[in-house]
Amino acid sequence: MSVPSIWVNGVSYRYPGGARALKDITLTIEPGSRVAILGHNGAGKTTLVRHFNGLLTPTQGEVWVGDFNTRRSAVEELSGRVGYVFQNPDDQLFAKTIQEEVAFGPRNLGYDSSQVKVLVQSALELCGLGALADRHPYDIPWTKRRWAAIASVVAMDTPVLVLDEPTAGQDARGLERLRHLILQQSAQGKTIIAISHHLTFCAENFIRALVLRAGEVLFDGDFLTAFCQDNLFNEADLQLPQVTQVGLKLGFKQPVLTIPEFLAAYRQYLSDRTVISEE
Amino acid sequence: MAIIEIENLTYTYPVENFPALHGVNLRVEEGEWVVVSGENEAGKSTLCCIIAGLIPSVYRGKLEGTVRLCSLDVCQASRKDLIHRVGMVMQNPFHQISGGRFTVAEEVAFGLENLGVPRPEMHWRVNDMLAQVGIAHLARCSPFSLSGGQQQLVALAAALVMHPEVLVLDEPTSQLDPQASQKVLAVVQDLQKQGLTVVLVEHRLEWAAEFASRLVILEKGTICADGLPAQVFAGLAGRASGVHFPAVTLLGFQARREGLWPAGRPLPVTIEQAVRGFRR
Amino acid sequence: MFDAAPGGWLYHLNPLTKLSVSLAFILLAFLLPSPLVSLGLFCLAILPLSLWGGITLPMLNACLRLVAPAAGVLLVVQGLFYPGGQTAALRAGPLVFWQEGLAYAGLISVRLLIMVSAFSILLATTPPAKLAMALQQAGLPATFAYVLAAALQLLPEARQRALVILKAQRARGLRVSGSLLARARAVLPLVVPMISSTLVMAEERAVALELRAFRSGVKPTTYYEIEDAGVERTVRWLCGLLVLAAGIYRLWL
């Protein structure tokens, strides 16, 4: 599997109604990277990722997925390279069983039947649906349907995987499963792109943060740098992870993202304080 | 006196074999803010429907035990009596819009119209509620033209305009962005201070723990923990319960393990508590 | 197709008045057999009315999209195959266009024009919910009025949802163009989610309505009173009288 880069070159997008959703965006998403797209609702996150598989084509500029220009390629053609999980599973589930549903994508991509079987099985396991394979999608709760939709795209085994708000409505176990899925797919060299409001989850599992505001890129870089920028998250209407906030309020020199990082910095903070009080 | 009294409740949906809730006991006093959490399919939404008085009059099924809302037994009270007393806001903002009205003001008035409230009274109640919820400027807009966050505020106003004594919120912020979510919760907090009893189902305890006077955790249809948030977290710590602990609580827990947080000090639930605790 | 934007004096009229006037135009066009009457109605009544209300462009657009293709088909089919064709109007090789057929097609097209243009004036200046409410105020049961308004208002949303479903399935490699077989295969993945998501939505909305005392058995009140000026009532009476007169003319004269 060769993983394509995604080049977004000077892209602006205007909805048919006239609203301008993206303004002159240029960026590259390297093969195998993990990118979280953050921002307020209406900042243009979904509009941007829908350019990655040609569901939308730019009003100005161009998007390339590997050597495919999305303007000149059909969505069906790009669907083998960029898998895209929509927010609401009810927009796509139609088959009689979960297993059939998950097999739909890979069959469309022309895998042979033995490959389809393997792909479906591993996607079902990964999404915790092994025991529900023969159930009707509408006989299971919404949160499980959500996983069925994720599995149905994961089974397509595309080199790029885009997840739109995968953290919404997940309980702690669901988040753990999602973390496992992202890291497992990433370990195979795939590019993972997710839209999410869950900053803590993103900071822990993604490397690059792409912060949008009103259709423009407000920040593009790694999470650690993002947290060093004082006003960035205020401007984007995003809340810093709680652990980071506690660290900032205690006056740590470097922003911390995870609990171990916090505790290490806290030990330093305590020893600094002892030194000061001894002086 | 308790405003919600649930004793030994077991409820099974029609055509289901296993009960969605069993052996549930819950007493909520007037003015409390109870946050209900737990993993998916633990029975949280069913509990919401029970407290909103939708069971057994709207969702049939088999109900054992007693449920009394504002001193009314749900098996005997009429829908009309319950509608006045308990309001509910659901997850999906769009699905709660009646669809039959063409301005936000009318949408909020819809419930009052159906109860036959005279027009002048309706006007002041609606205007009052729109102002309280902070959407007076949207009164003449079409509800279809609003963002999800604004639609959820409309749903909230539509529930509150009935002047309920109890407000049930079933994951009201799961489809909103953080800013809109906080707006919704801030409005509810305001009303709770004025005496409204609130039951909120929420996964993201990071936000909810701050407001909650009490935290109830459901697990496979039963209540497995009930108490002050810090106590509940301390009891559940290290157990796989599907509960989304606030990151600061997890931080406190890990710090305590490594000897950086005194064993006797309650675990932090909010950022302020954590900062204060770590400063000492 | 129309988004009734607030503004303009037509917007503020009682929807019943607009409905009566539209219906009167249509009935007149059907009761009076001469296409010249209909054409006159269009040029002397509907067109000036739309100019006055500032909605001529959307109205003409609707006529162009709906009436023009239908008129084209009618002219060809009726012109060639009209059963009572006697006078040839045009010969093109072996084909003969009959004058009677063309006249008949013309009449039907003009009536169609009246229908579309009259209704587009109504729809372009009236939110569906307001029309439903005016009907409720005039005595239509509240439940009917609600169902009518909700059906009309949720239609654009359903269209949006259909587009999202199309996108979601194409992203999973569904081919919606190409051979007949490929298109037939695409039907289920597109139709089933539409139906099931509509059912999910309907169920949740039913609960939301229940929480807001819908059909509680009480006679509902309405939040707004739709104004009904004396002039408007007079206009509605006049419309009725005109139609009645046309009916009498048609039957006895």
PDB file of C-alpha atoms in Angstrom, chain B residues 75-202:
ATOM      1  CA  CYS B  75     -49.123   5.059  36.749  1.00  0.00           C
ATOM      2  CA  GLN B  76     -52.193   7.033  37.777  1.00  0.00           C
ATOM      3  CA  ALA B  77     -51.468  10.651  36.873  1.00  0.00           C
ATOM      4  CA  SER B  78     -52.684  11.986  33.540  1.00  0.00           C
ATOM      5  CA  ARG B  79     -50.252  13.206  30.893  1.00  0.00           C
ATOM      6  CA  LYS B  80     -51.602  16.707  31.323  1.00  0.00           C
ATOM      7  CA  ASP B  81     -50.780  16.806  35.023  1.00  0.00           C
ATOM      8  CA  LEU B  82     -47.250  15.601  34.364  1.00  0.00           C
ATOM      9  CA  ILE B  83     -46.549  17.922  31.433  1.00  0.00           C
ATOM     10  CA  HIS B  84     -46.870  20.944  33.725  1.00  0.00           C
ATOM     11  CA  ARG B  85     -44.444  19.563  36.239  1.00  0.00           C
ATOM     12  CA  VAL B  86     -41.590  17.936  34.340  1.00  0.00           C
ATOM     13  CA  GLY B  87     -39.826  19.191  31.223  1.00  0.00           C
ATOM     14  CA  MET B  88     -37.255  17.397  29.132  1.00  0.00           C
ATOM     15  CA  VAL B  89     -34.569  18.365  26.631  1.00  0.00           C
ATOM     16  CA  MET B  90     -33.176  15.621  24.416  1.00  0.00           C
ATOM     17  CA  GLN B  91     -29.947  15.016  22.545  1.00  0.00           C
ATOM     18  CA  ASN B  92     -30.725  16.051  19.008  1.00  0.00           C
ATOM     19  CA  PRO B  93     -31.653  19.731  18.791  1.00  0.00           C
ATOM     20  CA  PHE B  94     -33.226  19.438  15.365  1.00  0.00           C
ATOM     21  CA  HIS B  95     -35.537  16.549  16.218  1.00  0.00           C
ATOM     22  CA  GLN B  96     -37.111  18.589  19.000  1.00  0.00           C
ATOM     23  CA  ILE B  97     -38.297  21.355  16.737  1.00  0.00           C
ATOM     24  CA  SER B  98     -41.998  20.827  16.192  1.00  0.00           C
ATOM     25  CA  GLY B  99     -41.613  21.753  12.526  1.00  0.00           C
ATOM     26  CA  GLY B 100     -45.069  23.270  12.442  1.00  0.00           C
ATOM     27  CA  ARG B 101     -44.196  26.836  13.428  1.00  0.00           C
ATOM     28  CA  PHE B 102     -42.432  29.562  11.518  1.00  0.00           C
ATOM     29  CA  THR B 103     -40.772  31.689  14.174  1.00  0.00           C
ATOM     30  CA  VAL B 104     -38.743  30.889  17.266  1.00  0.00           C
ATOM     31  CA  ALA B 105     -41.286  32.685  19.458  1.00  0.00           C
ATOM     32  CA  GLU B 106     -44.103  30.470  18.185  1.00  0.00           C
ATOM     33  CA  GLU B 107     -41.952  27.387  18.472  1.00  0.00           C
ATOM     34  CA  VAL B 108     -41.389  28.179  22.145  1.00  0.00           C
ATOM     35  CA  ALA B 109     -45.103  28.907  22.549  1.00  0.00           C
ATOM     36  CA  PHE B 110     -46.157  25.612  20.945  1.00  0.00           C
ATOM     37  CA  GLY B 111     -46.626  23.750  24.234  1.00  0.00           C
ATOM     38  CA  LEU B 112     -48.615  26.623  25.732  1.00  0.00           C
ATOM     39  CA  GLU B 113     -50.814  26.783  22.635  1.00  0.00           C
ATOM     40  CA  ASN B 114     -51.592  23.111  23.021  1.00  0.00           C
ATOM     41  CA  LEU B 115     -52.579  23.643  26.627  1.00  0.00           C
ATOM     42  CA  GLY B 116     -54.940  26.423  25.572  1.00  0.00           C
ATOM     43  CA  VAL B 117     -53.123  29.188  27.461  1.00  0.00           C
ATOM     44  CA  PRO B 118     -54.684  32.582  26.640  1.00  0.00           C
ATOM     45  CA  ARG B 119     -52.704  34.726  24.206  1.00  0.00           C
ATOM     46  CA  PRO B 120     -51.651  37.621  26.523  1.00  0.00           C
ATOM     47  CA  GLU B 121     -50.289  35.226  29.145  1.00  0.00           C
ATOM     48  CA  MET B 122     -48.529  33.264  26.412  1.00  0.00           C
ATOM     49  CA  HIS B 123     -46.861  36.445  25.137  1.00  0.00           C
ATOM     50  CA  TRP B 124     -45.331  37.439  28.439  1.00  0.00           C
ATOM     51  CA  ARG B 125     -44.279  33.903  29.327  1.00  0.00           C
ATOM     52  CA  VAL B 126     -42.574  33.404  25.971  1.00  0.00           C
ATOM     53  CA  ASN B 127     -40.870  36.798  25.975  1.00  0.00           C
ATOM     54  CA  ASP B 128     -39.717  36.258  29.526  1.00  0.00           C
ATOM     55  CA  MET B 129     -38.273  32.832  28.690  1.00  0.00           C
ATOM     56  CA  LEU B 130     -36.575  33.986  25.492  1.00  0.00           C
ATOM     57  CA  ALA B 131     -34.853  36.705  27.507  1.00  0.00           C
ATOM     58  CA  GLN B 132     -33.805  34.298  30.268  1.00  0.00           C
ATOM     59  CA  VAL B 133     -32.314  31.848  27.809  1.00  0.00           C
ATOM     60  CA  GLY B 134     -30.638  34.700  25.925  1.00  0.00           C
ATOM     61  CA  ILE B 135     -32.300  34.260  22.538  1.00  0.00           C
ATOM     62  CA  ALA B 136     -34.686  37.230  22.551  1.00  0.00           C
ATOM     63  CA  HIS B 137     -32.932  38.541  19.437  1.00  0.00           C
ATOM     64  CA  LEU B 138     -33.893  35.372  17.553  1.00  0.00           C
ATOM     65  CA  ALA B 139     -37.611  35.562  18.342  1.00  0.00           C
ATOM     66  CA  ARG B 140     -38.638  36.306  14.764  1.00  0.00           C
ATOM     67  CA  CYS B 141     -36.187  33.976  13.005  1.00  0.00           C
ATOM     68  CA  SER B 142     -37.194  30.652  11.574  1.00  0.00           C
ATOM     69  CA  PRO B 143     -36.108  27.821  13.889  1.00  0.00           C
ATOM     70  CA  PHE B 144     -34.786  26.045  10.781  1.00  0.00           C
ATOM     71  CA  SER B 145     -32.277  28.813  10.115  1.00  0.00           C
ATOM     72  CA  LEU B 146     -30.496  28.432  13.471  1.00  0.00           C
ATOM     73  CA  SER B 147     -27.278  26.627  14.400  1.00  0.00           C
ATOM     74  CA  GLY B 148     -27.451  23.439  16.486  1.00  0.00           C
ATOM     75  CA  GLY B 149     -26.491  25.336  19.631  1.00  0.00           C
ATOM     76  CA  GLN B 150     -29.197  27.932  19.084  1.00  0.00           C
ATOM     77  CA  GLN B 151     -31.768  25.225  18.343  1.00  0.00           C
ATOM     78  CA  GLN B 152     -30.886  23.547  21.617  1.00  0.00           C
ATOM     79  CA  LEU B 153     -31.496  26.845  23.434  1.00  0.00           C
ATOM     80  CA  VAL B 154     -34.887  27.003  21.711  1.00  0.00           C
ATOM     81  CA  ALA B 155     -35.645  23.469  22.924  1.00  0.00           C
ATOM     82  CA  LEU B 156     -34.589  24.513  26.420  1.00  0.00           C
ATOM     83  CA  ALA B 157     -36.824  27.586  26.341  1.00  0.00           C
ATOM     84  CA  ALA B 158     -39.705  25.469  25.004  1.00  0.00           C
ATOM     85  CA  ALA B 159     -39.358  23.100  27.954  1.00  0.00           C
ATOM     86  CA  LEU B 160     -38.937  25.849  30.558  1.00  0.00           C
ATOM     87  CA  VAL B 161     -41.819  27.985  29.334  1.00  0.00           C
ATOM     88  CA  MET B 162     -44.159  25.317  30.720  1.00  0.00           C
ATOM     89  CA  HIS B 163     -42.779  26.288  34.182  1.00  0.00           C
ATOM     90  CA  PRO B 164     -41.786  22.766  35.204  1.00  0.00           C
ATOM     91  CA  GLU B 165     -40.605  21.899  38.697  1.00  0.00           C
ATOM     92  CA  VAL B 166     -38.183  19.299  37.369  1.00  0.00           C
ATOM     93  CA  LEU B 167     -36.030  19.615  34.245  1.00  0.00           C
ATOM     94  CA  VAL B 168     -34.547  16.472  32.700  1.00  0.00           C
ATOM     95  CA  LEU B 169     -31.697  16.875  30.214  1.00  0.00           C
ATOM     96  CA  ASP B 170     -30.650  13.795  28.254  1.00  0.00           C
ATOM     97  CA  GLU B 171     -27.125  14.463  26.950  1.00  0.00           C
ATOM     98  CA  PRO B 172     -28.180  17.923  25.803  1.00  0.00           C
ATOM     99  CA  THR B 173     -24.691  18.944  24.726  1.00  0.00           C
ATOM    100  CA  SER B 174     -23.420  15.838  22.959  1.00  0.00           C
ATOM    101  CA  GLN B 175     -23.975  17.384  19.529  1.00  0.00           C
ATOM    102  CA  LEU B 176     -22.817  20.894  20.376  1.00  0.00           C
ATOM    103  CA  ASP B 177     -19.407  22.487  20.417  1.00  0.00           C
ATOM    104  CA  PRO B 178     -17.869  23.426  23.767  1.00  0.00           C
ATOM    105  CA  GLN B 179     -18.923  27.060  23.578  1.00  0.00           C
ATOM    106  CA  ALA B 180     -22.574  26.281  22.834  1.00  0.00           C
ATOM    107  CA  SER B 181     -22.592  23.548  25.473  1.00  0.00           C
ATOM    108  CA  GLN B 182     -21.438  25.945  28.123  1.00  0.00           C
ATOM    109  CA  LYS B 183     -24.118  28.424  27.165  1.00  0.00           C
ATOM    110  CA  VAL B 184     -26.800  25.767  27.617  1.00  0.00           C
ATOM    111  CA  LEU B 185     -25.412  24.637  30.973  1.00  0.00           C
ATOM    112  CA  ALA B 186     -25.017  28.220  32.208  1.00  0.00           C
ATOM    113  CA  VAL B 187     -28.712  28.884  31.590  1.00  0.00           C
ATOM    114  CA  VAL B 188     -29.675  25.725  33.450  1.00  0.00           C
ATOM    115  CA  GLN B 189     -27.400  26.654  36.334  1.00  0.00           C
ATOM    116  CA  ASP B 190     -29.091  30.029  36.621  1.00  0.00           C
ATOM    117  CA  LEU B 191     -32.530  28.453  36.882  1.00  0.00           C
ATOM    118  CA  GLN B 192     -31.341  25.804  39.304  1.00  0.00           C
ATOM    119  CA  LYS B 193     -30.191  28.585  41.625  1.00  0.00           C
ATOM    120  CA  GLN B 194     -33.756  29.888  41.504  1.00  0.00           C
ATOM    121  CA  GLY B 195     -35.048  26.543  42.756  1.00  0.00           C
ATOM    122  CA  LEU B 196     -35.458  24.314  39.687  1.00  0.00           C
ATOM    123  CA  THR B 197     -34.632  20.640  40.221  1.00  0.00           C
ATOM    124  CA  VAL B 198     -32.274  19.396  37.500  1.00  0.00           C
ATOM    125  CA  VAL B 199     -31.435  15.884  36.345  1.00  0.00           C
ATOM    126  CA  LEU B 200     -28.666  15.904  33.733  1.00  0.00           C
ATOM    127  CA  VAL B 201     -27.370  12.886  31.845  1.00  0.00           C
ATOM    128  CA  GLU B 202     -23.830  13.555  30.685  1.00  0.00           C
TER     129      GLU B 202
END
